[in-house]
Short mmCIF file of C-alpha atoms and ligand atoms in Angstrom, two decimals:
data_model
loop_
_atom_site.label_atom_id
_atom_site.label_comp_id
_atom_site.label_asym_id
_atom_site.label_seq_id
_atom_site.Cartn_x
_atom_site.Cartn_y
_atom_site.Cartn_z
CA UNK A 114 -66.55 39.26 15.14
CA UNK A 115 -69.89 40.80 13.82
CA UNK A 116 -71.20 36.97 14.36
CA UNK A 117 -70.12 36.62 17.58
CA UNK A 118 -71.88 40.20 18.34
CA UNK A 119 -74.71 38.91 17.53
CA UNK A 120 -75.12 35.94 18.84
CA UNK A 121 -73.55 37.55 22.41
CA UNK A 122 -76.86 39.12 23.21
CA UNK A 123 -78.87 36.39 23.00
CA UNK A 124 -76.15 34.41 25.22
CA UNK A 125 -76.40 37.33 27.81
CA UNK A 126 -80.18 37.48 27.84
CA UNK A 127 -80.16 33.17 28.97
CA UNK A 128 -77.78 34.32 31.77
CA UNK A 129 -79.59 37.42 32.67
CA UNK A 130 -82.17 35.03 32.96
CA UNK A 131 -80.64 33.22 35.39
CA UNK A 132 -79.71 36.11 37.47
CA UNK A 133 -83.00 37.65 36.98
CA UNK A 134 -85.29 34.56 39.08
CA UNK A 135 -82.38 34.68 41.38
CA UNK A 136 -84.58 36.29 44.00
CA UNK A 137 -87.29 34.31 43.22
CA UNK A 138 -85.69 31.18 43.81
CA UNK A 139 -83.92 32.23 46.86
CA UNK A 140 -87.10 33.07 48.08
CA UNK A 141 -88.93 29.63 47.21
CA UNK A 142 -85.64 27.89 48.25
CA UNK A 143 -85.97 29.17 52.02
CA UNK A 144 -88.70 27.54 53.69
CA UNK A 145 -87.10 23.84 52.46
CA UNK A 146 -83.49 25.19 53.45
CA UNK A 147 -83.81 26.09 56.28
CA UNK A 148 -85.51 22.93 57.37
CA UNK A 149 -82.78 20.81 55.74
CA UNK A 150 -79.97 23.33 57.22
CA UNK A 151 -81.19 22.99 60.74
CA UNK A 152 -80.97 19.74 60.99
CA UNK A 153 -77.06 19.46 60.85
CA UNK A 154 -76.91 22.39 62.93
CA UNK A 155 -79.23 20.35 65.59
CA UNK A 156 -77.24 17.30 65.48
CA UNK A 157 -73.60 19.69 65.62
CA UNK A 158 -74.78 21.32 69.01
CA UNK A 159 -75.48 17.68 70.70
CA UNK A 160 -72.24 16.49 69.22
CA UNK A 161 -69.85 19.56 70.38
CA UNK A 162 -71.57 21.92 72.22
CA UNK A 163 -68.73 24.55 71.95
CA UNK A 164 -69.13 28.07 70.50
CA UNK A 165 -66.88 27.68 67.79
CA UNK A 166 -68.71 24.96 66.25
CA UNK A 167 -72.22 27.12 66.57
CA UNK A 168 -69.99 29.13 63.96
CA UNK A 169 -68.92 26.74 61.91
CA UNK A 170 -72.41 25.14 61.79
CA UNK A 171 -73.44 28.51 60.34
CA UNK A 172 -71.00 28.76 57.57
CA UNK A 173 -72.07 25.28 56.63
CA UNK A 174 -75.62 26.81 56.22
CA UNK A 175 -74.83 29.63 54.18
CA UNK A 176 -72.69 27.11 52.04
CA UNK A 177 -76.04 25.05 51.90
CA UNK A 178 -78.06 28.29 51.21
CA UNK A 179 -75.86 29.01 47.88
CA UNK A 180 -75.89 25.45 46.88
CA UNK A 181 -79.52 25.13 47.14
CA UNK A 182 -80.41 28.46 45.22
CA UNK A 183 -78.37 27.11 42.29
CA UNK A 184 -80.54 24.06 42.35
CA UNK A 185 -83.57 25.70 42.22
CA UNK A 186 -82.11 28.11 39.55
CA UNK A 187 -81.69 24.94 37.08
CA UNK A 188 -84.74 23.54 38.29
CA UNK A 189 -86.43 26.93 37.08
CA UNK A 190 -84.65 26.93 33.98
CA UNK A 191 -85.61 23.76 32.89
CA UNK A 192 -89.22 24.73 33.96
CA UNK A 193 -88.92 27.50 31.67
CA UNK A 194 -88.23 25.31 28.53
CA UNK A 195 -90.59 28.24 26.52
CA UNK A 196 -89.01 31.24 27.27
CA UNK A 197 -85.55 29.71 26.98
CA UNK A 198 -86.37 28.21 23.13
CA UNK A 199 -87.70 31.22 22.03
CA UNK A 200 -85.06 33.79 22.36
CA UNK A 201 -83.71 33.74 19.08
CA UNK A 202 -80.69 34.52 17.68
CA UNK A 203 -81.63 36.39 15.10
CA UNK A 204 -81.72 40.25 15.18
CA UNK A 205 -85.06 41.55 13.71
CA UNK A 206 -87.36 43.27 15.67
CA UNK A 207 -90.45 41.13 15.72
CA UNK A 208 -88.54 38.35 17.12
CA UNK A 209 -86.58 41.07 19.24
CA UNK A 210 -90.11 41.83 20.82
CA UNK A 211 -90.66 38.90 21.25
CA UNK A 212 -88.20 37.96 23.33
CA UNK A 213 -88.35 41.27 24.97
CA UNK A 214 -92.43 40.25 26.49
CA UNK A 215 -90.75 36.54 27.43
CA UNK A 216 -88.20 37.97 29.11
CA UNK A 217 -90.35 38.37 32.56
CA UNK A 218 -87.36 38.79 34.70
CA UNK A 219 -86.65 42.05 34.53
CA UNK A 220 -90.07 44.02 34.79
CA UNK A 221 -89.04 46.54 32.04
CA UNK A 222 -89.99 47.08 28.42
CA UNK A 223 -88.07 49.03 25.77
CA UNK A 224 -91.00 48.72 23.29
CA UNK A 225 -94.77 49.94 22.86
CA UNK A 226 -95.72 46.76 20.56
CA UNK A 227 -95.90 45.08 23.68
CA UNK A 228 -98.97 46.61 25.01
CA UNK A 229 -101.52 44.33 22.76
CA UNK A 230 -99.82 41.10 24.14
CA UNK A 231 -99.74 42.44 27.67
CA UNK A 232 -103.25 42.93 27.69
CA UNK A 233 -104.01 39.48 26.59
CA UNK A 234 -101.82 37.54 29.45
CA UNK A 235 -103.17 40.27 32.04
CA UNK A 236 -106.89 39.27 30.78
CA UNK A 237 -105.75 35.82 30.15
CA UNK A 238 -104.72 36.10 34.11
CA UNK A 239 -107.70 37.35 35.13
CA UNK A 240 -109.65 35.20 33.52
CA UNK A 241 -107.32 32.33 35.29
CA UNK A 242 -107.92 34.07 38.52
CA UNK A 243 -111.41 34.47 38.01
CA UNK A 244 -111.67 30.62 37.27
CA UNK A 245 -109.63 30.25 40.40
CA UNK A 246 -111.14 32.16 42.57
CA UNK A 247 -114.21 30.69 42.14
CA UNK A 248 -112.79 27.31 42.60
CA UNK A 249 -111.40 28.62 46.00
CA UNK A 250 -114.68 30.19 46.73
CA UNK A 251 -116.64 26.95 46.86
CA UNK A 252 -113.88 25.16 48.46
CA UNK A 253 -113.63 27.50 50.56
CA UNK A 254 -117.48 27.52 51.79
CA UNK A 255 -117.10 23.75 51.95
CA UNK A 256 -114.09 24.25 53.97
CA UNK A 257 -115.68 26.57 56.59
CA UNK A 258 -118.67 24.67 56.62
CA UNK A 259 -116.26 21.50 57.43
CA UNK A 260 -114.47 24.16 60.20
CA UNK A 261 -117.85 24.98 61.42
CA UNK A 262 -119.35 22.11 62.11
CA UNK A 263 -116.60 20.09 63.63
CA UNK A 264 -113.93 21.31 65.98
CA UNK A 265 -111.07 19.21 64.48
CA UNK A 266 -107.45 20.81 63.48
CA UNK A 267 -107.22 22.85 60.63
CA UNK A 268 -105.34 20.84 57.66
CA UNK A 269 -102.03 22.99 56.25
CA UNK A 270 -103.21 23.20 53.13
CA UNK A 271 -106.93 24.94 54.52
CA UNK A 272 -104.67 27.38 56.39
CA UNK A 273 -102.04 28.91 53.03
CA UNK A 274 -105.88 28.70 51.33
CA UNK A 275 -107.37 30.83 53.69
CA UNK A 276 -105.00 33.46 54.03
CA UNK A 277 -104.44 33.76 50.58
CA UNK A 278 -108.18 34.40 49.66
CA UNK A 279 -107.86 37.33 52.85
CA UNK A 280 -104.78 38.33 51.15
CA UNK A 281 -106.20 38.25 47.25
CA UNK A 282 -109.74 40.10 49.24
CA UNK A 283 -107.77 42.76 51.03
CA UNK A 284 -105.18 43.84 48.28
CA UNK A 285 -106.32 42.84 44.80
CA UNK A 286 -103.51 45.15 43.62
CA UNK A 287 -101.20 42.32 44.38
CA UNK A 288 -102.80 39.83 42.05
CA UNK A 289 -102.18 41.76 38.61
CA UNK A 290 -99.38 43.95 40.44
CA UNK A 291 -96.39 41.01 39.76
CA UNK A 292 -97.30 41.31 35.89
CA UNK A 293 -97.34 45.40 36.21
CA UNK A 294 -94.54 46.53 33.96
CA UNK A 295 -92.66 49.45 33.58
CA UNK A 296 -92.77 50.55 30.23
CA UNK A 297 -90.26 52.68 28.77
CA UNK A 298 -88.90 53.96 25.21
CA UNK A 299 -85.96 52.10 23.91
CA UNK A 300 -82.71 53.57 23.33
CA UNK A 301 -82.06 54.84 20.21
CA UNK A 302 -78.48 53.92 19.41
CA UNK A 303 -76.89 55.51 15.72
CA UNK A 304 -73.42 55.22 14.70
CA UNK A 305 -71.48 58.15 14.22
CA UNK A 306 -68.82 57.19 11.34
CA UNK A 307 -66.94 54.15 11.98
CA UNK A 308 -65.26 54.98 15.65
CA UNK A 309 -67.89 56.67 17.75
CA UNK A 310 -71.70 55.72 18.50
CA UNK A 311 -74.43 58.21 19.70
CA UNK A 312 -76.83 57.44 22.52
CA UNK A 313 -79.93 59.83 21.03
CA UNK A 314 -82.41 59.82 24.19
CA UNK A 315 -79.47 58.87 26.80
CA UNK A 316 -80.90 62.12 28.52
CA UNK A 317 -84.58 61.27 28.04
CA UNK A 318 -84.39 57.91 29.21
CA UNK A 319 -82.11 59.05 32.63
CA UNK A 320 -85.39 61.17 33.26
CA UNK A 321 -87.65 58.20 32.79
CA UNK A 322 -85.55 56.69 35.47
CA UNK A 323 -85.34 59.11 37.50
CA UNK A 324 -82.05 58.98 37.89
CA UNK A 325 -78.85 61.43 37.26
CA UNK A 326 -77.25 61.56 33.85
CA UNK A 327 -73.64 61.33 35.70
CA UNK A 328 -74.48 58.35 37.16
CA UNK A 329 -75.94 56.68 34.39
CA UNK A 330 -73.51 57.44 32.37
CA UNK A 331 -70.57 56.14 35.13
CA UNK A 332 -72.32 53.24 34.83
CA UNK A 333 -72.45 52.68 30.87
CA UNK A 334 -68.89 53.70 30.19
CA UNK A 335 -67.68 51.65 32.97
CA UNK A 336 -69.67 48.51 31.45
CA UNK A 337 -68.62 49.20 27.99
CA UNK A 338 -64.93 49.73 29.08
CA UNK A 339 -64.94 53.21 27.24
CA UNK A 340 -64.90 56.78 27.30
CA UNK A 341 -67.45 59.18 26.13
CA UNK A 342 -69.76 62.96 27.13
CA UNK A 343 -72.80 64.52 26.53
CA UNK A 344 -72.84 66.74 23.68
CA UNK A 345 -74.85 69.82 23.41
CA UNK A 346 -77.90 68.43 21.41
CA UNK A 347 -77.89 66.33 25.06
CA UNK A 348 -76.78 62.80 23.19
CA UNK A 349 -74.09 60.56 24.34
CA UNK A 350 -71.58 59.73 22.49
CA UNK A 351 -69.41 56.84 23.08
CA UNK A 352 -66.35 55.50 21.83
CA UNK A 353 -66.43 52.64 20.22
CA UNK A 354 -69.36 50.70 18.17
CA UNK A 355 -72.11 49.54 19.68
CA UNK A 356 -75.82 48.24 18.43
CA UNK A 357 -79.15 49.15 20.01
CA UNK A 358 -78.96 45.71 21.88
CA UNK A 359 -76.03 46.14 23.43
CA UNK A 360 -76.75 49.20 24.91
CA UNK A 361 -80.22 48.03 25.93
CA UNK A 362 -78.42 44.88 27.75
CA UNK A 363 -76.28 47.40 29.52
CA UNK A 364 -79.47 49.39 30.58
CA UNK A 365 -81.79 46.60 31.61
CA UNK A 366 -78.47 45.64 33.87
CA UNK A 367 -78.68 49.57 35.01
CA UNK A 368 -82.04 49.32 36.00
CA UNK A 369 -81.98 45.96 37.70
CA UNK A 370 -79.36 47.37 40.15
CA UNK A 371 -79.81 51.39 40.62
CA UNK A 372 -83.61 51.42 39.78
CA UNK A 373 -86.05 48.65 40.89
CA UNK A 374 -86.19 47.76 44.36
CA UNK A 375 -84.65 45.09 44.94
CA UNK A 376 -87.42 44.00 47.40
CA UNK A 377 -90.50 44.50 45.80
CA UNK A 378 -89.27 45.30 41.94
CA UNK A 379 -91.18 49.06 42.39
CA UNK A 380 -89.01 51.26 39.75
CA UNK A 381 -90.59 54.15 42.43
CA UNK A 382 -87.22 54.50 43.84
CA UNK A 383 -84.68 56.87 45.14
CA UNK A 384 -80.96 56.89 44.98
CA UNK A 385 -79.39 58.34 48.11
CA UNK A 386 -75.64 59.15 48.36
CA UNK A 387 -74.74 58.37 52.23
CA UNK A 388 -71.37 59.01 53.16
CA UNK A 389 -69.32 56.84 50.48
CA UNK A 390 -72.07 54.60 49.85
CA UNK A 391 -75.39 54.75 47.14
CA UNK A 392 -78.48 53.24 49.05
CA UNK A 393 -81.83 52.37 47.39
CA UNK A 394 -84.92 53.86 48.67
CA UNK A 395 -87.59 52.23 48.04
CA UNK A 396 -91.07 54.32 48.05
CA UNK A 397 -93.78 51.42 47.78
CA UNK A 398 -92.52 49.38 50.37
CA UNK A 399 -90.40 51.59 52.01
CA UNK A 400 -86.95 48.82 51.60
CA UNK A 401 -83.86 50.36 51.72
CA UNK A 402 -80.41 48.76 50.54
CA UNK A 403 -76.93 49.72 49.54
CA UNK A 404 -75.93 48.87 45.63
CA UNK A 405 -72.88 48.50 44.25
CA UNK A 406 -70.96 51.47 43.53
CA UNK A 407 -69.64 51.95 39.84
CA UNK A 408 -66.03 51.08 39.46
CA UNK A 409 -64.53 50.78 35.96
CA UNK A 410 -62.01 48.96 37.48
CA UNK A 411 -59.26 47.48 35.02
CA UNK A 412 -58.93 49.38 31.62
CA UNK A 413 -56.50 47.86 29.36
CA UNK A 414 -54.26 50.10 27.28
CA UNK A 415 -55.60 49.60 24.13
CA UNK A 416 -54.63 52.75 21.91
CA UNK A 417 -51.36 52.81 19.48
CA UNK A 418 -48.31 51.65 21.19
CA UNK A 419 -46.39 54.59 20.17
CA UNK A 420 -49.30 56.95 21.15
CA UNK A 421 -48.62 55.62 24.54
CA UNK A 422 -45.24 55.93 25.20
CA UNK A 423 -45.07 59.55 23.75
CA UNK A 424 -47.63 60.08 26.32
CA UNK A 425 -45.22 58.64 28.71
CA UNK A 426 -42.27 59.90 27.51
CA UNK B 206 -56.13 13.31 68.23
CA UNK B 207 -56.56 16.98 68.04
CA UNK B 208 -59.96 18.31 68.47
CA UNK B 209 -60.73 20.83 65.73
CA UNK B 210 -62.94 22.92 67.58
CA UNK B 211 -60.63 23.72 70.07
CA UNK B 212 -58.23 25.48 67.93
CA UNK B 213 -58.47 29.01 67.24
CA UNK B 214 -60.21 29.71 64.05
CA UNK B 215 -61.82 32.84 63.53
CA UNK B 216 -64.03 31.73 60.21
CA UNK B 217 -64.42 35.40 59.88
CA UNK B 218 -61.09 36.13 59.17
CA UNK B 219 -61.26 35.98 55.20
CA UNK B 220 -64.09 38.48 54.76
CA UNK B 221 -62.24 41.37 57.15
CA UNK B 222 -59.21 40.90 54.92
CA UNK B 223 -61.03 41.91 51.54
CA UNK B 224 -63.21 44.06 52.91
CA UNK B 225 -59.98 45.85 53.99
CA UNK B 226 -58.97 46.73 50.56
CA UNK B 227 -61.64 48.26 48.75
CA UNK B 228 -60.23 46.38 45.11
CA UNK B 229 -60.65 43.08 46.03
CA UNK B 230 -63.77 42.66 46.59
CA UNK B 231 -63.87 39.42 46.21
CA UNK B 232 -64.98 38.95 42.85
CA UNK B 233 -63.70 37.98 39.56
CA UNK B 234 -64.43 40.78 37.17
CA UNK B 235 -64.17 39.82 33.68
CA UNK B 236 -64.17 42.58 31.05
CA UNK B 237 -64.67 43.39 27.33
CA UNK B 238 -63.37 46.39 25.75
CA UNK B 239 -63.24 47.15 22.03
CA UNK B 240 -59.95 47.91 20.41
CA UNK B 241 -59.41 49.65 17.15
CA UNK B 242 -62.25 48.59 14.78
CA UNK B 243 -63.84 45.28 15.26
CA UNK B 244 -61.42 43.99 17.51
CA UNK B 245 -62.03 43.06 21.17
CA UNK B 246 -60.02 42.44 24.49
CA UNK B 247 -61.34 40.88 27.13
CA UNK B 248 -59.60 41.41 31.01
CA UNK B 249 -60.00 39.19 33.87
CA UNK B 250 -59.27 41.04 37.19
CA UNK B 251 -59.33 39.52 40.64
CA UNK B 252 -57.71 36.40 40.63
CA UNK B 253 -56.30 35.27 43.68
CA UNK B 254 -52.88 36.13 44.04
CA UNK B 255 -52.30 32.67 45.04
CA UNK B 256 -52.82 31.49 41.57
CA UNK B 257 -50.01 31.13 39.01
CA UNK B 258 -51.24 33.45 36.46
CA UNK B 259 -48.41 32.72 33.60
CA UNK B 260 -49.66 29.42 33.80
CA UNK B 261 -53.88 29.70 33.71
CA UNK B 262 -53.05 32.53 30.85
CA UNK B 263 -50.62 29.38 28.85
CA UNK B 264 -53.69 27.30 29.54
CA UNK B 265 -56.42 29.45 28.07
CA UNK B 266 -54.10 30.55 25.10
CA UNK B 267 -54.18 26.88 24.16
CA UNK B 268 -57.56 26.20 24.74
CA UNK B 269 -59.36 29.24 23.68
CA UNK B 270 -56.72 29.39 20.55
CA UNK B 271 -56.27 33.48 21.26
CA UNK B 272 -52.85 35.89 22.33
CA UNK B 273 -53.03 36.56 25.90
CA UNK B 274 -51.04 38.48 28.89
CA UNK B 275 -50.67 38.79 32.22
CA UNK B 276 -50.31 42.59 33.09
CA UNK B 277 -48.80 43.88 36.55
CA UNK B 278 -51.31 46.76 37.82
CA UNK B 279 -50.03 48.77 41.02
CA UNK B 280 -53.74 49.10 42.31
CA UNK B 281 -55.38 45.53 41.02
CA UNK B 282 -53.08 43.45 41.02
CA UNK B 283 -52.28 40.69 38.12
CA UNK B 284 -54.55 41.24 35.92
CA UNK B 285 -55.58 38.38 32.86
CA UNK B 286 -55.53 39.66 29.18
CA UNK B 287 -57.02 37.41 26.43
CA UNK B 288 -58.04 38.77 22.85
CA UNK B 289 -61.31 39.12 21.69
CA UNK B 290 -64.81 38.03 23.59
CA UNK B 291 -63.61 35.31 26.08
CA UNK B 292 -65.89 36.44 28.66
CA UNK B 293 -68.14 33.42 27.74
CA UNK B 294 -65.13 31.01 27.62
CA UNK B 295 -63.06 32.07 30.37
CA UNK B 296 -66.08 31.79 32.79
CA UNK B 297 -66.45 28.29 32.23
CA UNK B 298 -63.07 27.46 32.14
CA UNK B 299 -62.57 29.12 35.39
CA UNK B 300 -65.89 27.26 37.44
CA UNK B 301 -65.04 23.89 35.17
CA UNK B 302 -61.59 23.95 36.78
CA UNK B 303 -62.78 24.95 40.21
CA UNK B 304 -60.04 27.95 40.46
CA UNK B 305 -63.60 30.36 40.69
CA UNK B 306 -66.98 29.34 42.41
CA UNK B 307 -69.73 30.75 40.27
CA UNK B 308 -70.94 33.37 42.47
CA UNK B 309 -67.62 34.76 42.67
CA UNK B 310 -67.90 35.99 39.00
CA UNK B 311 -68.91 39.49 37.68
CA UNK B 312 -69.15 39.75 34.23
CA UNK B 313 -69.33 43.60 32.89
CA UNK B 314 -69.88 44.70 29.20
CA UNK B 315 -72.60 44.82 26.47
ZN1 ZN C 757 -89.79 48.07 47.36
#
């Protein structure tokens, strides 16, 4: 059991993976997809030029649309050889960190180490950008000179050039904003004798988030299929037994779905209760969506058969 | 020859039914919860009603070599017991035999 604990996280974190560039490759799947989907949709209308097949010929698009975003999610995957290889199974912290600054998917850190490497791949991509940019700049100046002195069609691949540089010129923000993380302290997860596990900072960290304890902590017992409160020293404590990285996998999960915009990835945030429903508020771009709400849904009966039915009884 | 446009479909018709009952949601939730000491339990709610539970839970006792159940719940339905961590296993089996697309699954726990 203890093996299979600790080989789970490192199982979870390739999945989370998965989930985590699930935006990404939606969005680089879309421009192809929809060109691909259309086409069947074009060729349904001359066929049968009913109303009931304009909906079916959308179903078969959002069938494509799924299909297509798993492609690209293998296709990233095996991109990603690196990151993939180097999550290790072990448990010590160096490798932990490790893993932690690979793992680009969810833009959240649970440890300070990081900043040194940080720095290096931010400077590392400025320096690419730099390298870049001058490449574009020359290009560019051959480009307009080209544009200038002709009045031929601009080529595609002048155009994405162009408005990138105007983009890159007007909001360098963007350029080192994707790698801008949101660094936070990890959890600090002690056992409490054999049955019970404490949560030290659980309130610390819900005011890092910005978020309220009750919901946070909704969330983690629901996940962990177990009961536990807030004591007065302002811990959790949970029932059961549970390591640092378990907790922290529950968290990152947390934060992926109640804190970042889902958007733009901005932890600047707000969680809004509207009528039944929890919406997202995003303050840097101003997005706004309805998450999930927390259900614990199923809880097996797990405690002493004759505990239960004198309950019962 | 019938033509199949003609008929009356409403392709709709599957997402106002489960958004009708707030449980089933549409997803396969599959669970872990820790028992007394080490030991784990892991609970697969959602499946389709349609589904002969006795036998998928006969199937995975076999082939994950673990105790299972199927357990009657008034508000979710048949519900899919296994011991220990099966979340791994169970969500292959279940895409691998095609009774669960992918998507469909929402794996909870640590
Ligand atoms: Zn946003």
């Amino acid at each position: 059991m203890d093996d299979e604990m600790i080989f789970d996280p490192s199982l979870k974190k390739k999945k989370k993976k998965k989930t985590g560039f699930d935006m990404e490759a939606a969005l680089a799947g879309e421009p192809s997809e929809t060109t691909s989907a259309e086409v069947p949709a074009e060729t349904g209308d001359v066929d049968v030029p009913e109303d009931d097949s304009l909906d079916l010929d959308n179903f078969g698009k959002k069938k494509k649309k799924k299909k297509k975003t798993f492609f690209n999610l293998e296709e990233l995957e095996s991109a990603l050889p690196e990151a993939k290889d180097e999550a290790p199974p072990a448990e010590e912290p160096e490798h932990q960190d490790e893993e932690l600054i690979d793992d680009l998917d969810l833009d959240i850190d649970f440890t300070r180490t990081k900043k040194k490497k940080k720095k290096k791949n931010l400077d590392e991509i400025f320096a690419e950008e730099d390298v870049r940019g001058g490449e574009e700049q020359e290009r560019d100046e051959d480009q307009n000179g080209e544009w200038h002195g002709s009045d031929r069609d601009y080529t595609y691949d002048e155009l994405l050039e162009r408005v990138f540089d105007i983009m890159r010129e007007k909001n360098p923000s963007m350029v080192s904003g994707k790698k801008q993380k949101f660094i936070m302290r990890p959890p600090q997860v002690v056992r409490i004798g054999t049955k019970k596990t404490s949560f030290a900072n659980f309130t610390e960290i819900c005011k890092t988030l910005h978020r309220q304890p009750k919901h946070l902590l909704d969330f983690l017992l629901a996940e962990l299929g177990t009961s536990g409160s807030v004591d007065g020293n302002s811990q959790l404590i949970i029932k059961g037994r549970f390591q640092q990285k378990q907790i922290e996998n529950v968290l990152r999960r947390y934060i992926k779905e109640y804190v970042t915009c889902h958007t733009c990835r901005s932890p600047d945030t707000i969680l809004q209760k509207d009528t039944r429903l929890f919406f997202l508020q995003c303050e840097t771009c101003g997005s706004r969506c309805s998450v999930a709400s927390i259900k614990s849904g199923f809880q097996a009966v797990t405690g002493k058969r004759a505990a239960m039915r004198a309950k019962t009884a | 020859m019938s033509i199949q446009n003609l008929n009356t479909f409403d392709p709709f018709a599957d997402a106002i039914k489960s958004s009708e009952d707030d449980v089933q949601d549409g997803l396969v939730h599959v669970r872990i919860q820790q028992r007394n000491g080490r030991k784990t339990l892991t609970t697969i709610q959602g499946l389709s009603s349609e589904y002969d539970l006795k036998k998928i839970v006969r199937a995975c006792k076999k082939e994950f070599a673990c105790n299972g159940t199927v357990v009657e719940h008034p508000e979710y339905g048949e519900v899919l017991q296994l011991q220990g961590d099966q979340r791994e296993n169970i969500c292959q089996w279940l895409t691998k035999s095609g009774l669960v697309k992918p998507e469909q699954l929402k794996v909870h726990g640590f």
